Coordinates of C-alpha atoms in Angstrom, one line a residue:
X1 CA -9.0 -19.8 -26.7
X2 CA -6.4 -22.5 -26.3
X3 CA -4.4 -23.7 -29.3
X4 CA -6.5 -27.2 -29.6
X5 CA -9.8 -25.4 -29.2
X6 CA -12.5 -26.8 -31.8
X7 CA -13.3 -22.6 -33.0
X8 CA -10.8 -19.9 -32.3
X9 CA -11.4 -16.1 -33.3
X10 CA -9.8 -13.6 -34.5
X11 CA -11.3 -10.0 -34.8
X12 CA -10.5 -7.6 -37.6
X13 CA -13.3 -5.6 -37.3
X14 CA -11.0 -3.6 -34.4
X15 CA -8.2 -2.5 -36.8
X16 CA -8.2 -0.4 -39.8
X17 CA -7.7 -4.3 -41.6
X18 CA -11.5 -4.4 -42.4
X19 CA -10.9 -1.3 -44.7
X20 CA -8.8 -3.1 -46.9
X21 CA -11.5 -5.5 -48.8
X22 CA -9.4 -6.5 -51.6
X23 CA -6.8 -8.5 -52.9
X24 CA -3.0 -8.1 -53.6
X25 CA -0.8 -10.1 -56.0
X26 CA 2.9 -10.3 -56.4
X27 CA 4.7 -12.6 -58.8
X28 CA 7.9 -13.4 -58.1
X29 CA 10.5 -15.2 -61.3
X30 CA 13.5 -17.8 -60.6
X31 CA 15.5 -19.0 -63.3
X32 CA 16.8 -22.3 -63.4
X33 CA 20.4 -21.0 -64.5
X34 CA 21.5 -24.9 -63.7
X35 CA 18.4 -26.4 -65.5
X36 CA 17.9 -28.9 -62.1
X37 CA 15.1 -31.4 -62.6
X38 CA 12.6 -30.8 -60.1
X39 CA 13.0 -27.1 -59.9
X40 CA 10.1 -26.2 -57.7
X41 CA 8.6 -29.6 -57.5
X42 CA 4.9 -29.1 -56.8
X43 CA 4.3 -31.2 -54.1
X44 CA 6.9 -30.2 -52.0
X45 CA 5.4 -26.4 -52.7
X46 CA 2.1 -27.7 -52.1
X47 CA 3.0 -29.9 -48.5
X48 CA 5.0 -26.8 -47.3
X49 CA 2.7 -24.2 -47.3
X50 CA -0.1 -26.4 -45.8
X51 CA 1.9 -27.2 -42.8
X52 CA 2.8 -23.4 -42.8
X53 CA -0.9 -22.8 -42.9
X54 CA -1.9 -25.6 -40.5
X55 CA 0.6 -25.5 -37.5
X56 CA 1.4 -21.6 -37.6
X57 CA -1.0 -19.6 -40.0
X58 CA -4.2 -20.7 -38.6
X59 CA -6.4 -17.7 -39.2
X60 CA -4.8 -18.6 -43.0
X61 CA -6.8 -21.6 -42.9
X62 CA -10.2 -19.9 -41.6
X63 CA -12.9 -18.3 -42.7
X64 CA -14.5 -14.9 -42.9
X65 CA -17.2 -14.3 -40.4
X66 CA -19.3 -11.4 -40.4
X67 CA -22.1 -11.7 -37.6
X68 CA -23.2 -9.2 -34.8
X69 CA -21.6 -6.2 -36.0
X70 CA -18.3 -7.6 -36.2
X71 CA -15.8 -9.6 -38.4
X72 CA -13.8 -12.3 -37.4
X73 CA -11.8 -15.2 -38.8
X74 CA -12.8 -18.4 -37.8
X75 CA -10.5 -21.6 -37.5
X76 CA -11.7 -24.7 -36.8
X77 CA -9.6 -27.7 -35.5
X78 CA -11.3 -30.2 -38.0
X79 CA -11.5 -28.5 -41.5
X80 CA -9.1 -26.0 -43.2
X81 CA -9.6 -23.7 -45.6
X82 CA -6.4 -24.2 -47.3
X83 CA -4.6 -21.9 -50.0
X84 CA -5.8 -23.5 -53.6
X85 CA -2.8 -24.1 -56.0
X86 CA -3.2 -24.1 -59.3
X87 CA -0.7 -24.9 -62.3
X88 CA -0.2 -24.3 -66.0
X89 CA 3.4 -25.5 -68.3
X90 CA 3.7 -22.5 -71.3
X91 CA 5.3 -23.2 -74.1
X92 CA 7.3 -20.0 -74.4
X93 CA 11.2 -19.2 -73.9
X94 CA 12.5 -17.4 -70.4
X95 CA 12.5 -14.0 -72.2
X96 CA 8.8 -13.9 -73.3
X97 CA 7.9 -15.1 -69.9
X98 CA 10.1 -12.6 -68.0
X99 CA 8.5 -9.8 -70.2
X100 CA 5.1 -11.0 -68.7
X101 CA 6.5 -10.9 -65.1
X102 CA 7.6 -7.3 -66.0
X103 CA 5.0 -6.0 -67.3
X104 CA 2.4 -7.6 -64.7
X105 CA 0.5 -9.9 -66.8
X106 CA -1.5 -10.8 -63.9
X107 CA -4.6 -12.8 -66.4
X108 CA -1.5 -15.1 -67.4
X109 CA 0.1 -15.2 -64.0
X110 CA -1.6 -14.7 -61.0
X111 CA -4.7 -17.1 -59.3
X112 CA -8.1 -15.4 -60.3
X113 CA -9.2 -14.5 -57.4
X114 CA -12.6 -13.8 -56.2
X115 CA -15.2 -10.8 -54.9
X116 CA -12.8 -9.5 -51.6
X117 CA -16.0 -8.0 -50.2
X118 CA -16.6 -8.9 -46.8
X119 CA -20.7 -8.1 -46.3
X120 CA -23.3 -9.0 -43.7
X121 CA -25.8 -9.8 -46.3
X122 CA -23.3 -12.3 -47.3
X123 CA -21.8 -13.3 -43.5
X124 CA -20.0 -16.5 -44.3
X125 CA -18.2 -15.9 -47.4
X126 CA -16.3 -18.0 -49.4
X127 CA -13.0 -16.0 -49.7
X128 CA -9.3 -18.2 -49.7
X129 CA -7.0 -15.7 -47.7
X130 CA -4.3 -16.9 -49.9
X131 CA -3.8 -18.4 -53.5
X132 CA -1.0 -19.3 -55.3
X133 CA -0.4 -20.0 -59.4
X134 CA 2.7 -21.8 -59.9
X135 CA 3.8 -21.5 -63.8
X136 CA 6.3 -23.5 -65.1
X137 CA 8.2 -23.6 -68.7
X138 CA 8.5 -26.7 -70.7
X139 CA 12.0 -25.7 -71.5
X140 CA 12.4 -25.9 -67.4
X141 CA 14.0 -22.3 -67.5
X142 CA 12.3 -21.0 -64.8
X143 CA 9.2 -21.0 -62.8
X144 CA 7.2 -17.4 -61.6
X145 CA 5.1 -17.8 -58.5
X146 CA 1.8 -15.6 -58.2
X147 CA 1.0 -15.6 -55.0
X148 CA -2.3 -13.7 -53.6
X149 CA -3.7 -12.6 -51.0
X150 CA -6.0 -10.8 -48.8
X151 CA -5.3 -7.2 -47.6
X152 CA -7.8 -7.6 -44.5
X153 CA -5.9 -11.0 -42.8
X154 CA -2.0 -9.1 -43.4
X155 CA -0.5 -6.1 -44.5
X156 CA 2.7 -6.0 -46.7
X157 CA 5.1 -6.5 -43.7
X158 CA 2.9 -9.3 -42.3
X159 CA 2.8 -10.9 -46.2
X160 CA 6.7 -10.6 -46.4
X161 CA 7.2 -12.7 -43.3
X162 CA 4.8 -14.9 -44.2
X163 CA 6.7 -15.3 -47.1
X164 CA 9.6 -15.3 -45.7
X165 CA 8.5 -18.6 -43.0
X166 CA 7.3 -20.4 -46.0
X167 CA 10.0 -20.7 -48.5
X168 CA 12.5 -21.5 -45.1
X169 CA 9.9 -24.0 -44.6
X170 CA 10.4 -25.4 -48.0
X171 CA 14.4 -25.0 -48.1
X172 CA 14.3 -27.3 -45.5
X173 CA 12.0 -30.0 -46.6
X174 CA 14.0 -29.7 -50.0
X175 CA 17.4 -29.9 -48.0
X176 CA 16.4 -32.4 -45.3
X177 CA 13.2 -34.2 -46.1
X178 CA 10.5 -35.2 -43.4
X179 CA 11.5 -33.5 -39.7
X180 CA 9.8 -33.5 -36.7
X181 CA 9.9 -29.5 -35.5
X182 CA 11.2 -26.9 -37.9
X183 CA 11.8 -23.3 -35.8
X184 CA 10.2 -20.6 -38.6
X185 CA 12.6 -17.3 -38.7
X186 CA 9.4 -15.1 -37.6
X187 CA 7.2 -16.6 -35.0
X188 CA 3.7 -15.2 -36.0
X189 CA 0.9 -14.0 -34.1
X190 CA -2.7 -12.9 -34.5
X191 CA -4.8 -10.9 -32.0
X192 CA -4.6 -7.4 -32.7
X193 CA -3.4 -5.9 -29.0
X194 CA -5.6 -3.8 -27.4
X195 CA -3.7 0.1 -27.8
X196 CA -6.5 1.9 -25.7
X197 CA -3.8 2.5 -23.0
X198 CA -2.5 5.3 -25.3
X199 CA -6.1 6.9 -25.9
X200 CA -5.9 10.6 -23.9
X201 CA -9.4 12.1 -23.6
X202 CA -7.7 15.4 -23.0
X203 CA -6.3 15.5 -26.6
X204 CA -9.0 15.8 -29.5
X205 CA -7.1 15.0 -32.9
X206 CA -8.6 15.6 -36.7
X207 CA -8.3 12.5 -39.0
X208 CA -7.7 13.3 -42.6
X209 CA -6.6 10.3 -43.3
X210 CA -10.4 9.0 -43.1
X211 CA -13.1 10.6 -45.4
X212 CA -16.9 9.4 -45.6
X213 CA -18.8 8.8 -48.3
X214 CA -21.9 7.6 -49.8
X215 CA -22.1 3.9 -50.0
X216 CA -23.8 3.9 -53.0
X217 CA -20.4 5.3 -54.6
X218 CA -18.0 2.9 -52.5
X219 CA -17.1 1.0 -55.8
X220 CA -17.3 3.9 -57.8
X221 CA -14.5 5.5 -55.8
X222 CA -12.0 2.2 -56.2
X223 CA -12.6 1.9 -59.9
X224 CA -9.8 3.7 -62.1
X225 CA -11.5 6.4 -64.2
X226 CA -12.2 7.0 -67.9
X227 CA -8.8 8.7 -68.9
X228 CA -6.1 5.6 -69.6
X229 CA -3.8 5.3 -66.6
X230 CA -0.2 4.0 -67.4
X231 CA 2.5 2.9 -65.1
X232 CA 6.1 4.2 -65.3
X233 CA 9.3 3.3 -63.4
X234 CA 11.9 5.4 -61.8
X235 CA 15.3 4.2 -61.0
X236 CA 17.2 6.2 -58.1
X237 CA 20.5 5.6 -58.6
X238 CA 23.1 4.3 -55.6
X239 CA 24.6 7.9 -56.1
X240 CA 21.4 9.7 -56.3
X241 CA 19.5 8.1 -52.7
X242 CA 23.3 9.3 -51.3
X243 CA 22.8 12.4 -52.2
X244 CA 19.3 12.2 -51.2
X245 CA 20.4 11.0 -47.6
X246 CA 22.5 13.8 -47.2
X247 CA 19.7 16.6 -48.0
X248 CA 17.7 14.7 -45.6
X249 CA 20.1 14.9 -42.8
X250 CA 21.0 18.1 -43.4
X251 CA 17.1 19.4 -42.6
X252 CA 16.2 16.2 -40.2
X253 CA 13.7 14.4 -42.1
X254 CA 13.8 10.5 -43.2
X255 CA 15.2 9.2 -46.7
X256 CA 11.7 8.1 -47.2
X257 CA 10.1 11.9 -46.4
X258 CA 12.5 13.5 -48.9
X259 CA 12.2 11.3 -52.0
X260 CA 8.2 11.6 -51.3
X261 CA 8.8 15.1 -51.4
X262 CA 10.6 14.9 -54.7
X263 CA 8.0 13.2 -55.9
X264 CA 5.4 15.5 -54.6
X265 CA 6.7 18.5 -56.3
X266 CA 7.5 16.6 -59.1
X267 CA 4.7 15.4 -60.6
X268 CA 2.7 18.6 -58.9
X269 CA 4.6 21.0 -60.3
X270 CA 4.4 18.9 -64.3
X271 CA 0.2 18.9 -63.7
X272 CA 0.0 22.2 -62.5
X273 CA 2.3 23.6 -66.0
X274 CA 0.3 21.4 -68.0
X275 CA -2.9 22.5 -66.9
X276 CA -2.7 26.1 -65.1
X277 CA -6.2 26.2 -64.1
X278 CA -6.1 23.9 -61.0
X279 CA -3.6 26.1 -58.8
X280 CA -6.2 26.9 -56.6
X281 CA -7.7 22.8 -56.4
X282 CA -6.1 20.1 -53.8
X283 CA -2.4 18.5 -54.2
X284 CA -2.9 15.5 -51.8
X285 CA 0.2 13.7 -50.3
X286 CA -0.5 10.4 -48.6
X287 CA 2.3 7.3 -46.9
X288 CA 1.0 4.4 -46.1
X289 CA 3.0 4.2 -42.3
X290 CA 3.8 0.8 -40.6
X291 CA 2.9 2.0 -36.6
X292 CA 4.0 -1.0 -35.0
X293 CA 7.0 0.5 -33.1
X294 CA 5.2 3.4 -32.3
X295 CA 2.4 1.4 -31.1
X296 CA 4.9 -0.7 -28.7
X297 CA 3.3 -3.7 -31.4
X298 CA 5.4 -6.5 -32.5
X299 CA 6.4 -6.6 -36.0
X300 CA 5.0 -10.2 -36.2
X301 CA 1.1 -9.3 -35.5
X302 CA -0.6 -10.3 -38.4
X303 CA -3.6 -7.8 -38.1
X304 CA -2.7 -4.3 -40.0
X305 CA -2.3 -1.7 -37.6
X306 CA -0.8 0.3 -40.9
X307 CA -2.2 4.2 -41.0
X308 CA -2.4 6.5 -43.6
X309 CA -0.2 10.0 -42.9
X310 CA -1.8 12.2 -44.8
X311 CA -1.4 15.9 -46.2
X312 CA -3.7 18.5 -48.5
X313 CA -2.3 21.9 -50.0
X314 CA -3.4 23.4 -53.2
X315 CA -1.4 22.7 -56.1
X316 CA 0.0 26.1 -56.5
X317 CA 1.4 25.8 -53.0
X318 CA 3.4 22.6 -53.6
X319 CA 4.4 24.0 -56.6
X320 CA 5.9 27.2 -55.2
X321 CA 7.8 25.3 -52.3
X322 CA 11.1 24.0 -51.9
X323 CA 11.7 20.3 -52.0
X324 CA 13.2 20.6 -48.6
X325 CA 10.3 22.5 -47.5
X326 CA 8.0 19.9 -48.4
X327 CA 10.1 17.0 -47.1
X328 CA 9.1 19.0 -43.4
X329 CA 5.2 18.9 -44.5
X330 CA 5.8 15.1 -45.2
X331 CA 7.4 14.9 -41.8
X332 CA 5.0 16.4 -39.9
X333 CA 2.7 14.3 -41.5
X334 CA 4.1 11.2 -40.5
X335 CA 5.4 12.1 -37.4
X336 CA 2.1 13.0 -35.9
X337 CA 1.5 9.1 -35.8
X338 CA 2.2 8.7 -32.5
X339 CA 0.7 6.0 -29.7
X340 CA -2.3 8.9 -28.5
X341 CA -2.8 9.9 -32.5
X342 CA -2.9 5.6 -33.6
X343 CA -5.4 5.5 -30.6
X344 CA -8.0 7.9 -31.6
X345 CA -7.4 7.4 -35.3
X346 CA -9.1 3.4 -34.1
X347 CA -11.4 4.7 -31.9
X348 CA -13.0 7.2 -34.3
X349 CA -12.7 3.9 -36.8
X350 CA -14.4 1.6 -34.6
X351 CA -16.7 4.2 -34.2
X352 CA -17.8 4.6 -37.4
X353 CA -17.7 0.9 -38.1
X354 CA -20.8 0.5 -35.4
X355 CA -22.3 3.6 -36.7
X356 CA -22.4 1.9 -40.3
X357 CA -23.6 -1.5 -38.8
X358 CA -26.4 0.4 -36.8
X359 CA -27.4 2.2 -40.0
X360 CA -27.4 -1.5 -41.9
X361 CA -29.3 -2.6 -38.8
X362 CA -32.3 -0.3 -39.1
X363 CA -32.4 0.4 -42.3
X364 CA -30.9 3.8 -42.7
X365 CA -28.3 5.0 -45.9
X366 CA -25.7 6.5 -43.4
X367 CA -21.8 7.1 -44.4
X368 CA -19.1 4.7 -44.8
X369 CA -15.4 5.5 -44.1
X370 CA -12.7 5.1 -46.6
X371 CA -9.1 6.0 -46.8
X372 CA -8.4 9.6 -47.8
X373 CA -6.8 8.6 -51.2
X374 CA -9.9 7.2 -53.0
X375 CA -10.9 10.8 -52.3
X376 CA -11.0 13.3 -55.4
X377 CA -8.3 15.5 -56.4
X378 CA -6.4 17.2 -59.0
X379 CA -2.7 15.8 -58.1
X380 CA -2.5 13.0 -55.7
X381 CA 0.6 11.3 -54.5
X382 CA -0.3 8.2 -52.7
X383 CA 2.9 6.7 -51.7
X384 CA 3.5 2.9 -50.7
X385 CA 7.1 1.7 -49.7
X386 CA 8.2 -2.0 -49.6
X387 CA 12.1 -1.3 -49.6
X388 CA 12.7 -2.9 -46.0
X389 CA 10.3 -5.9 -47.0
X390 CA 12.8 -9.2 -47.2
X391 CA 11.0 -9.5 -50.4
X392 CA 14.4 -11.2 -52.1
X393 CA 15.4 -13.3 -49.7
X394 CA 12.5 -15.7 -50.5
X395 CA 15.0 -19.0 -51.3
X396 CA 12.7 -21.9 -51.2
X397 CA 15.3 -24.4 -51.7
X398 CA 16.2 -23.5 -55.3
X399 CA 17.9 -19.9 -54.9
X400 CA 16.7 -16.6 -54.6
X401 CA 14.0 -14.4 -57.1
X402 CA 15.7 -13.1 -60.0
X403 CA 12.7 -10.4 -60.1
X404 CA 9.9 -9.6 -57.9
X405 CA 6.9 -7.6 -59.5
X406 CA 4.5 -5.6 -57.2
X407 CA 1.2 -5.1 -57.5
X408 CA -0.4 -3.1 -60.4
X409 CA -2.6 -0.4 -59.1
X410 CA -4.2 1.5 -62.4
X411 CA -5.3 4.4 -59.9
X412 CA -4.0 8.3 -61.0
X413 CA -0.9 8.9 -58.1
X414 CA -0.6 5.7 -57.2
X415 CA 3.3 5.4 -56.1
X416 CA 5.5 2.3 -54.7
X417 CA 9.1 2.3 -53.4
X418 CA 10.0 -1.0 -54.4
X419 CA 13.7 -2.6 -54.0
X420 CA 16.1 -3.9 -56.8
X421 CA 17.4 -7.9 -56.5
X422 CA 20.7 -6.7 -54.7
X423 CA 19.2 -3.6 -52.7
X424 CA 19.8 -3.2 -48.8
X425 CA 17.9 -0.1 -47.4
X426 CA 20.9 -0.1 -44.5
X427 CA 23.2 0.6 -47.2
X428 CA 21.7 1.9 -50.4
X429 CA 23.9 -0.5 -52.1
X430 CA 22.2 -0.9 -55.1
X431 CA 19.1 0.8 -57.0
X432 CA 15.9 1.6 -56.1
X433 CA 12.9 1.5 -57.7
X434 CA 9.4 3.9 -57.9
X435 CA 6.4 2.6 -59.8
X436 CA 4.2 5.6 -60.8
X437 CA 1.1 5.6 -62.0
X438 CA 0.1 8.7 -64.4
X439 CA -2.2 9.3 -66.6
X440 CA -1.2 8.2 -69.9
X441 CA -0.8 12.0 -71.5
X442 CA 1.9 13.0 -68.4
X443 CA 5.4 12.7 -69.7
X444 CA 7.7 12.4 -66.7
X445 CA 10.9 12.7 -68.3
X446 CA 9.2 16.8 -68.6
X447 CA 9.7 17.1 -65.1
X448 CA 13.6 18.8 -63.9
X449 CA 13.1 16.7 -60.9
X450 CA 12.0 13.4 -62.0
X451 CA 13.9 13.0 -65.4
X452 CA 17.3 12.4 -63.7
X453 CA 15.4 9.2 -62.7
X454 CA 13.8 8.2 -65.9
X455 CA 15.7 4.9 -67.0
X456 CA 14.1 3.3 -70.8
X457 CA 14.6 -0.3 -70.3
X458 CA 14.2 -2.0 -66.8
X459 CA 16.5 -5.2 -66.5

């Protein structure tokens, strides 16, 4: 539909972005090291991201509809549903408040958000696609953003250059005041392009990285469970992810697939010495993988057409192979993403999503597909990576974050690659970060491979 239309859709019911009913949080922290009156004036926050929203975000300022077996966002020329802001002034010093950026205080700091479901019984939800908190200090010190938002409208690239738009948008307002046309460094787009051209009906393709279960035990599945699930952080040194690069030319896999791999083995290898009996029980490796390239997609299309690689041994094999040997297992892994395998990893998708909306139809208690890592198993290794995201180089007029937490995910083998303030995946210039979620009884710094990274206090 044209730009001025009075409804314009946009499906994600034909991308794995329907999968991904929930919400993600960052919080980023800028000090005021000049103490600047008007440090992140509301308004200005406020009037940016609404003409973000309004002129180039529209499916931002739409609705969730789910009607005749599919889901769409809905904008309308003459309403918006635009981002709520709220605001709170603490009287606390910069430390205190940098502790709660650190350690994720996310009741303090971040919008509460509400239910992400997206259900037919309900098909014309209430749900903002993005929320921001703004805190500031009365001491003006610094201000943290908490800025929300759902996983089924953007993925973390698609997030990051939303980001990214709006605080240029901002810089300028702050630098220039009222303009006429502002040209956003990453022109966004919508539709989720049809990739059936790649589909070959002569190649039949196994998807782990789907599994189906009862819906009865959807929730159940994304709930931590009763053992106490901690989060530690790794710090790969400048020296160490050089040394790292070399080990993965030298056996032609990616940076990414051999610091996996170390990981892998690593916490594998700790679970399997602490607890003998589960050598013969799964070791499951997944990577979240950003197919756009190999999909011929531009990085700018909103709708996630992010795959899981995925890979299952037992955890006595992972634990007798050699990192390098399970850097190849993590290559395979990802490299079988290719145009054909994104193809009928969406077909057999869609496929499932009309199975379950013809089982909802008639009444019947079919299957529903999930993402292989909310499946069971005794050492999991679910890895995320944000390293190339422009996360810090979100200057909204008043500099760039001094910190930039991800989000908190209490699950057991939950992992994110995260960058440092100064980090450049081009050059491994500065450290890199790895947020691991353990239970709380697994002691890391017990592991040969993962104690070199073990660093006590995070700056």
């Amino acid at each position: 539909m044209t730009a001025d239309a009075p409804e314009t859709r946009f499906s994600i019911s034909n991308n794995p972005s329907y999968l991904y009913q929930a919400y993600f949080s960052y919080i980023l922290e800028y000090k005021n090291g000049t103490q600047a009156d008007g440090f992140f004036d509301l308004e200005l926050l406020k009037k940016s991201l609404n003409i973000l929203v309004r002129k180039h975000y529209k499916p931002v300022a739409g609705w969730f509809q789910a009607r005749n077996n599919s889901i769409d966002v809905v904008y309308y020329s003459d309403k918006f549903n635009d981002p709520p802001v709220t605001t709170q002034t603490l009287d606390m010093d910069y430390d205190t408040l940098s502790r709660h950026v650190h350690d994720c205080n996310v009741e303090l700091l971040v919008p509460a958000a509400p239910s992400a479901a997206i259900t037919f019984e309900d098909p014309d939800p209430n749900i903002p696609m993005i929320m921001l908190k703004v805190t500031y200090l009365e001491s003006n010190e610094a201000v943290v953003l908490g800025v929300t938002y759902h996983h089924s409208l953007m993925d973390g690239t698609a997030f990051w250059m939303f980001m990214a738009n709006w605080s240029a948008l901002c810089k300028h307002l702050h630098e220039h005041g009222e303009i006429a046309e502002f040209d956003i460094p990453h022109p966004p787009t919508f539709e989720f392009p049809d990739i059936s051209h790649f589909y070959n009906p002569s190649k039949t393709f196994e998807h782990p990285e789907y599994i189906l279960v009862n819906p009865n035990q959807f929730s159940k599945r994304l709930q931590p469970g009763p053992e106490k699930i901690v989060e530690k952080i790794l710090e790969i040194s400048v020296e160490q992810q050089q040394a790292l690069r070399q080990q993965a030319r030298d056996i032609g896999v990616s940076f990414t697939e051999i610091l996996c791999a170390v990981l892998w083995k690593g916490v594998n290898s700790l679970r399997l010495e602490l607890n003998p009996e589960i050598g013969s029980e799964s070791s499951l490796y997944t990577c979240t993988v950003n197919s756009r390239t190999r999909a011929g997609v531009s990085n700018n299309v909103c709708a996630s057409p992010v795959t899981i690689a995925s890979r299952e041994q037992t955890v006595a094999e992972i634990a007798a192979l050699e990192v390098c040997d399970i850097a190849q297992l993590a290559h395979k892994a990802i490299g079988k993403c290719t145009g054909e395998y994104l193809s009928s990893s969406y077909r057999y998708l869609h496929q499932q999503f009309k199975q379950e909306q013809d089982d909802r139809c008639n009444g019947r208690i079919g299957k529903k597909v999930m993402c292989v890592f909310a499946n069971s198993a005794s050492v999991k290794c679910v890895i995320a990576t944000s390293r190339t995201f422009p996360i810090y180089s979100t200057d909204f007029g008043f500099g760039t974050p001094k910190y930039v937490r991800p989000p908190y995910w209490p699950y057991d083998g939950s992992m994110r690659i995260w960058p440092t303030p100064l980090y450049d995946a081009r050059s491994s210039n500065a450290p890199l970060h790895v947020y691991v979620c353990q239970p709380e009884h697994i002691d890391l710094s017990l592991s040969p491979l993962l104690a070199q990274f073990i660093k006590r206090n995070i700056d």
